[in-house]
Amino acid sequence: MNIAIAPQAPLLELDLLKTLVAIADTGNFSAAAEVVHRTPSAISMQVKRIEDLLGRPVFLRDSRSVSLTHDGELLLEHGRRVLALNREIVSRFITPDVRGEVSLGAPDDVAERFLPDMLRWFAETHPCVVVNVVVEGSSRLVKMVRQGHLDLAIISCEGELERNRDAEIVLHEQLVWAALAGGVAAEKDPLPVSVWEEGCVWRKAGLSGLEAQNRPYRIAFQSAHISGQRAAILADLAVAPIPISSLGGKIVEAKAEYGLPELPKYALGLIQSAQQGAPVKAAADHLRASFAKH
């Protein structure tokens, strides 16, 4: 008797799924190659292998970036779940050297721009360390670390005059005047400005520059959140001093013809509590290495 054996479905290896996730997170093959420690040509070969196995494209490519097709989005969703399940299984049977919890504080712009990728990669390398995040202003975060309520915090510091001597500087970044592309807010007199409260590094840099120019201004919008600053700019209600990496889309650097004062760099600093167990040290080292890539 001949017994028919149903053909088995092809298996997508974990390495292929890791590459898919890396490309989706970074937006291009070259950056993904650095994340997974392969060459760009090897990344291209892995993508071709995925598409050959599935019989359909998962990426749309152009000269500068790649984007996921509808099938690619579906594969990405399931791929993340498979990789997370793999990490959970491994962590149950192989006890890592480091396990525990870490409480981390960060301003909202740092939480939005930097932490998602950094914490995702940390979870992959330290599956038994849980990171709990608190989003607060820098002055509040300093107090929380000193009082022992947080293990680590990333705070905004003045770039040239880093007054918080307890902070280890992990990144310097240029501040710029941001405005709506084609907007008129920068032409108004007095100049409408969006900033946050006293003590904000961005506020101090922007308003000090305007005052040095004897340029009239008014506080037209106040928000502690980068999303609020963007809202003010996009509504053409105000210009705002923000990090250059926060520009994008219709939010552009104000034209030189408006004569706005040149802004300094500011810094991000890492502060730590006095009690530093292995999980806290591992998280701090990961943050240092991640910011060094920027």
CSV table of C-alpha atoms in Angstrom, one decimal:
chain,number,residue,atom,x,y,z
A,1,MET,CA,0.0,0.0,0.0
A,2,ASN,CA,1.3,3.4,-0.9
A,3,ILE,CA,0.7,6.1,1.7
A,4,ALA,CA,0.6,9.6,0.4
A,5,ILE,CA,2.6,12.0,2.5
A,6,ALA,CA,1.5,15.6,2.4
A,7,PRO,CA,4.3,18.0,1.5
A,8,GLN,CA,5.6,20.0,4.5
A,9,ALA,CA,5.4,23.7,4.5
A,10,PRO,CA,8.8,25.5,4.3
A,11,LEU,CA,10.3,26.8,7.5
A,12,LEU,CA,11.3,30.4,8.0
A,13,GLU,CA,14.5,30.4,10.0
A,14,LEU,CA,14.8,32.7,13.0
A,15,ASP,CA,17.7,34.5,11.3
A,16,LEU,CA,15.5,35.4,8.4
A,17,LEU,CA,12.9,36.8,10.7
A,18,LYS,CA,15.5,38.8,12.6
A,19,THR,CA,16.7,40.3,9.3
A,20,LEU,CA,13.1,41.1,8.3
A,21,VAL,CA,12.5,42.9,11.6
A,22,ALA,CA,15.8,44.8,11.4
A,23,ILE,CA,15.0,46.1,7.9
A,24,ALA,CA,11.6,47.2,9.0
A,25,ASP,CA,12.9,49.0,12.1
A,26,THR,CA,15.9,50.7,10.4
A,27,GLY,CA,14.3,51.4,7.0
A,28,ASN,CA,17.2,50.2,4.8
A,29,PHE,CA,19.4,47.2,4.1
A,30,SER,CA,22.7,48.9,5.1
A,31,ALA,CA,21.5,49.9,8.6
A,32,ALA,CA,19.9,46.5,9.1
A,33,ALA,CA,23.2,44.8,8.2
A,34,GLU,CA,24.9,46.6,11.1
A,35,VAL,CA,22.1,45.5,13.5
A,36,VAL,CA,22.3,41.8,12.6
A,37,HIS,CA,26.1,41.9,12.0
A,38,ARG,CA,26.0,40.9,8.3
A,39,THR,CA,27.0,42.5,5.0
A,40,PRO,CA,24.4,44.4,2.9
A,41,SER,CA,24.8,41.7,0.2
A,42,ALA,CA,24.0,39.0,2.7
A,43,ILE,CA,20.9,40.9,3.8
A,44,SER,CA,19.8,41.1,0.2
A,45,MET,CA,20.3,37.3,-0.2
A,46,GLN,CA,18.2,36.7,3.0
A,47,VAL,CA,15.4,38.8,1.7
A,48,LYS,CA,15.4,37.0,-1.6
A,49,ARG,CA,15.3,33.7,0.3
A,50,ILE,CA,12.2,34.9,2.3
A,51,GLU,CA,10.5,36.0,-0.9
A,52,ASP,CA,11.4,32.7,-2.7
A,53,LEU,CA,10.0,30.7,0.2
A,54,LEU,CA,6.7,32.7,0.3
A,55,GLY,CA,6.4,33.1,-3.4
A,56,ARG,CA,5.6,36.8,-3.1
A,57,PRO,CA,7.5,40.1,-2.4
A,58,VAL,CA,7.6,41.4,1.2
A,59,PHE,CA,9.5,44.7,0.4
A,60,LEU,CA,9.0,47.6,-2.0
A,61,ARG,CA,12.5,49.0,-2.9
A,62,ASP,CA,13.6,52.4,-4.2
A,63,SER,CA,17.1,54.0,-4.4
A,64,ARG,CA,17.0,55.3,-0.8
A,65,SER,CA,14.8,53.1,1.4
A,66,VAL,CA,12.5,50.1,1.5
A,67,SER,CA,9.0,49.7,2.7
A,68,LEU,CA,6.9,46.7,3.5
A,69,THR,CA,4.2,45.3,1.2
A,70,HIS,CA,0.9,44.2,2.7
A,71,ASP,CA,2.2,40.7,2.9
A,72,GLY,CA,5.4,42.0,4.5
A,73,GLU,CA,3.4,43.8,7.2
A,74,LEU,CA,1.6,40.6,8.0
A,75,LEU,CA,4.9,38.6,8.1
A,76,LEU,CA,6.5,41.3,10.3
A,77,GLU,CA,3.6,41.1,12.8
A,78,HIS,CA,3.9,37.3,13.1
A,79,GLY,CA,7.7,37.4,13.0
A,80,ARG,CA,7.9,39.7,16.0
A,81,ARG,CA,5.7,37.2,17.9
A,82,VAL,CA,7.9,34.2,16.9
A,83,LEU,CA,11.1,36.0,18.0
A,84,ALA,CA,9.5,37.0,21.3
A,85,LEU,CA,8.3,33.5,21.9
A,86,ASN,CA,11.8,32.1,21.1
A,87,ARG,CA,13.4,34.5,23.7
A,88,GLU,CA,10.8,33.4,26.3
A,89,ILE,CA,11.5,29.7,25.7
A,90,VAL,CA,15.3,30.2,25.8
A,91,SER,CA,15.1,32.3,29.0
A,92,ARG,CA,13.1,29.5,30.7
A,93,PHE,CA,15.7,26.9,30.2
A,94,ILE,CA,18.9,28.9,30.1
A,95,THR,CA,19.4,31.1,33.1
A,96,PRO,CA,21.2,34.3,32.0
A,97,ASP,CA,23.8,35.9,34.2
A,98,VAL,CA,21.7,38.9,34.6
A,99,ARG,CA,18.0,39.0,35.8
A,100,GLY,CA,15.9,41.5,37.6
A,101,GLU,CA,14.1,44.9,37.2
A,102,VAL,CA,15.4,48.3,36.2
A,103,SER,CA,13.5,51.6,36.6
A,104,LEU,CA,14.4,54.1,33.9
A,105,GLY,CA,13.3,57.7,33.5
A,106,ALA,CA,13.5,59.9,30.4
A,107,PRO,CA,12.0,63.1,29.0
A,108,ASP,CA,9.2,62.5,26.5
A,109,ASP,CA,11.3,63.5,23.5
A,110,VAL,CA,13.9,60.9,24.4
A,111,ALA,CA,11.2,58.3,25.0
A,112,GLU,CA,9.8,59.0,21.6
A,113,ARG,CA,13.0,59.4,19.5
A,114,PHE,CA,15.4,56.9,21.1
A,115,LEU,CA,14.0,54.5,23.6
A,116,PRO,CA,11.8,52.2,21.4
A,117,ASP,CA,14.7,50.8,19.4
A,118,MET,CA,17.1,50.8,22.4
A,119,LEU,CA,14.7,49.0,24.7
A,120,ARG,CA,13.7,46.5,22.0
A,121,TRP,CA,17.4,45.6,21.4
A,122,PHE,CA,18.0,45.4,25.2
A,123,ALA,CA,15.1,43.0,25.6
A,124,GLU,CA,16.7,40.7,22.9
A,125,THR,CA,20.0,40.5,24.7
A,126,HIS,CA,18.7,40.5,28.3
A,127,PRO,CA,15.4,38.6,28.2
A,128,CYS,CA,15.3,38.2,32.0
A,129,VAL,CA,15.6,41.9,32.8
A,130,VAL,CA,12.4,43.9,33.0
A,131,VAL,CA,12.7,47.7,32.3
A,132,ASN,CA,10.0,49.9,33.7
A,133,VAL,CA,10.0,53.4,32.2
A,134,VAL,CA,8.8,56.7,33.7
A,135,VAL,CA,8.4,59.8,31.4
A,136,GLU,CA,9.0,63.1,33.2
A,137,GLY,CA,10.8,66.4,32.9
A,138,SER,CA,14.5,66.4,33.5
A,139,SER,CA,14.4,68.3,36.8
A,140,ARG,CA,11.9,65.9,38.2
A,141,LEU,CA,13.9,62.9,37.0
A,142,VAL,CA,17.0,64.1,38.8
A,143,LYS,CA,15.0,64.3,42.1
A,144,MET,CA,13.6,60.8,41.5
A,145,VAL,CA,17.1,59.3,41.0
A,146,ARG,CA,18.4,61.1,44.1
A,147,GLN,CA,15.5,59.9,46.2
A,148,GLY,CA,16.0,56.3,45.1
A,149,HIS,CA,12.7,56.1,43.1
A,150,LEU,CA,14.6,55.5,39.8
A,151,ASP,CA,17.7,53.4,39.0
A,152,LEU,CA,18.7,55.4,35.9
A,153,ALA,CA,17.5,58.5,34.1
A,154,ILE,CA,18.4,60.3,30.8
A,155,ILE,CA,18.2,64.0,31.3
A,156,SER,CA,18.6,67.1,29.1
A,157,CYS,CA,21.7,69.2,30.0
A,158,GLU,CA,23.3,72.4,28.7
A,159,GLY,CA,25.7,71.4,26.0
A,160,GLU,CA,28.6,73.7,26.7
A,161,LEU,CA,27.9,74.4,30.4
A,162,GLU,CA,26.9,71.0,31.7
A,163,ARG,CA,25.8,72.2,35.1
A,164,ASN,CA,24.7,68.8,36.4
A,165,ARG,CA,28.1,67.3,37.3
A,166,ASP,CA,26.4,64.0,38.2
A,167,ALA,CA,25.4,63.4,34.6
A,168,GLU,CA,27.6,61.4,32.3
A,169,ILE,CA,27.1,63.0,28.8
A,170,VAL,CA,26.0,60.4,26.3
A,171,LEU,CA,25.0,62.6,23.3
A,172,HIS,CA,25.5,66.1,22.0
A,173,GLU,CA,22.9,67.5,19.6
A,174,GLN,CA,22.4,70.8,17.8
A,175,LEU,CA,19.3,72.9,18.6
A,176,VAL,CA,17.6,74.7,15.7
A,177,TRP,CA,14.6,77.0,15.2
A,178,ALA,CA,11.8,74.9,13.8
A,179,ALA,CA,9.0,76.3,11.7
A,180,LEU,CA,6.3,75.2,9.3
A,181,ALA,CA,7.4,74.8,5.7
A,182,GLY,CA,5.8,77.8,3.9
A,183,GLY,CA,4.5,79.2,7.2
A,184,VAL,CA,4.5,82.8,8.4
A,185,ALA,CA,5.0,82.5,12.1
A,186,ALA,CA,8.7,83.4,11.8
A,187,GLU,CA,7.8,86.7,10.1
A,188,LYS,CA,5.7,88.0,12.9
A,189,ASP,CA,6.6,90.7,15.3
A,190,PRO,CA,6.7,90.0,18.2
A,191,LEU,CA,7.9,86.5,17.4
A,192,PRO,CA,5.5,83.8,18.6
A,193,VAL,CA,7.5,81.1,20.4
A,194,SER,CA,6.6,77.6,21.7
A,195,VAL,CA,8.5,76.5,24.7
A,196,TRP,CA,8.1,74.8,28.1
A,197,GLU,CA,8.5,76.1,31.6
A,198,GLU,CA,11.5,77.7,33.3
A,199,GLY,CA,14.3,75.2,33.7
A,200,CYS,CA,13.9,73.7,30.2
A,201,VAL,CA,17.2,73.7,28.4
A,202,TRP,CA,15.6,74.3,25.0
A,203,ARG,CA,13.6,77.3,26.4
A,204,LYS,CA,16.7,78.8,28.0
A,205,ALA,CA,18.7,78.5,24.7
A,206,GLY,CA,16.0,80.0,22.6
A,207,LEU,CA,14.9,82.9,24.7
A,208,SER,CA,18.4,83.8,25.7
A,209,GLY,CA,19.3,84.1,22.1
A,210,LEU,CA,16.3,86.3,21.3
A,211,GLU,CA,17.0,88.5,24.3
A,212,ALA,CA,20.6,88.9,23.2
A,213,GLN,CA,19.3,90.2,19.9
A,214,ASN,CA,16.8,92.5,21.6
A,215,ARG,CA,14.2,90.8,19.5
A,216,PRO,CA,10.6,91.1,20.7
A,217,TYR,CA,8.9,87.8,21.3
A,218,ARG,CA,5.8,86.3,23.1
A,219,ILE,CA,5.2,82.8,24.5
A,220,ALA,CA,2.4,81.7,22.2
A,221,PHE,CA,2.3,78.0,23.1
A,222,GLN,CA,3.6,76.0,26.1
A,223,SER,CA,3.9,72.2,26.2
A,224,ALA,CA,6.1,69.8,28.1
A,225,HIS,CA,5.9,67.3,25.2
A,226,ILE,CA,7.6,67.3,21.8
A,227,SER,CA,4.2,66.4,20.3
A,228,GLY,CA,2.8,69.7,21.6
A,229,GLN,CA,5.7,71.6,20.1
A,230,ARG,CA,5.1,69.9,16.8
A,231,ALA,CA,1.4,70.8,17.0
A,232,ALA,CA,2.2,74.5,17.6
A,233,ILE,CA,4.6,74.5,14.6
A,234,LEU,CA,2.2,72.6,12.3
A,235,ALA,CA,-0.6,75.0,13.1
A,236,ASP,CA,1.8,77.9,12.2
A,237,LEU,CA,1.2,79.3,15.7
A,238,ALA,CA,4.8,79.6,16.6
A,239,VAL,CA,8.4,78.7,16.0
A,240,ALA,CA,10.3,76.5,18.5
A,241,PRO,CA,13.8,75.6,19.6
A,242,ILE,CA,14.1,71.8,19.2
A,243,PRO,CA,16.8,69.2,18.4
A,244,ILE,CA,17.7,69.0,14.8
A,245,SER,CA,16.8,65.3,14.7
A,246,SER,CA,13.2,66.2,15.5
A,247,LEU,CA,12.8,68.0,12.1
A,248,GLY,CA,10.9,66.1,9.4
A,249,GLY,CA,8.0,66.4,7.0
A,250,LYS,CA,6.5,69.9,7.1
A,251,ILE,CA,8.6,70.8,10.2
A,252,VAL,CA,11.8,72.4,8.8
A,253,GLU,CA,14.6,74.6,10.1
A,254,ALA,CA,13.6,78.3,9.9
A,255,LYS,CA,15.2,80.1,6.9
A,256,ALA,CA,18.3,82.2,7.6
A,257,GLU,CA,16.5,85.2,6.1
A,258,TYR,CA,14.4,85.4,9.3
A,259,GLY,CA,17.5,86.3,11.3
A,260,LEU,CA,16.7,84.1,14.2
A,261,PRO,CA,19.7,83.7,16.6
A,262,GLU,CA,22.0,80.7,16.3
A,263,LEU,CA,21.3,78.1,18.9
A,264,PRO,CA,23.9,76.1,20.9
A,265,LYS,CA,24.2,72.4,21.2
A,266,TYR,CA,22.5,70.7,24.1
A,267,ALA,CA,23.4,67.4,25.7
A,268,LEU,CA,21.7,64.3,27.0
A,269,GLY,CA,23.2,62.9,30.2
A,270,LEU,CA,22.9,59.6,32.1
A,271,ILE,CA,22.5,59.7,35.8
A,272,GLN,CA,22.4,56.6,38.1
A,273,SER,CA,21.3,55.9,41.7
A,274,ALA,CA,23.8,54.9,44.3
A,275,GLN,CA,22.6,51.3,44.3
A,276,GLN,CA,23.7,49.6,41.1
A,277,GLY,CA,23.1,45.9,40.8
A,278,ALA,CA,24.0,43.9,37.7
A,279,PRO,CA,20.7,44.6,35.8
A,280,VAL,CA,21.2,48.4,36.3
A,281,LYS,CA,24.8,48.2,35.1
A,282,ALA,CA,23.8,46.1,32.1
A,283,ALA,CA,21.1,48.7,31.1
A,284,ALA,CA,23.4,51.6,31.6
A,285,ASP,CA,26.1,50.0,29.4
A,286,HIS,CA,23.5,49.3,26.7
A,287,LEU,CA,22.3,52.9,26.8
A,288,ARG,CA,25.9,54.2,26.5
A,289,ALA,CA,26.6,51.9,23.5
A,290,SER,CA,23.3,52.8,21.8
A,291,PHE,CA,23.8,56.5,22.1
A,292,ALA,CA,27.4,56.2,20.9
A,293,LYS,CA,25.9,54.9,17.5
A,294,HIS,CA,24.2,58.3,17.1
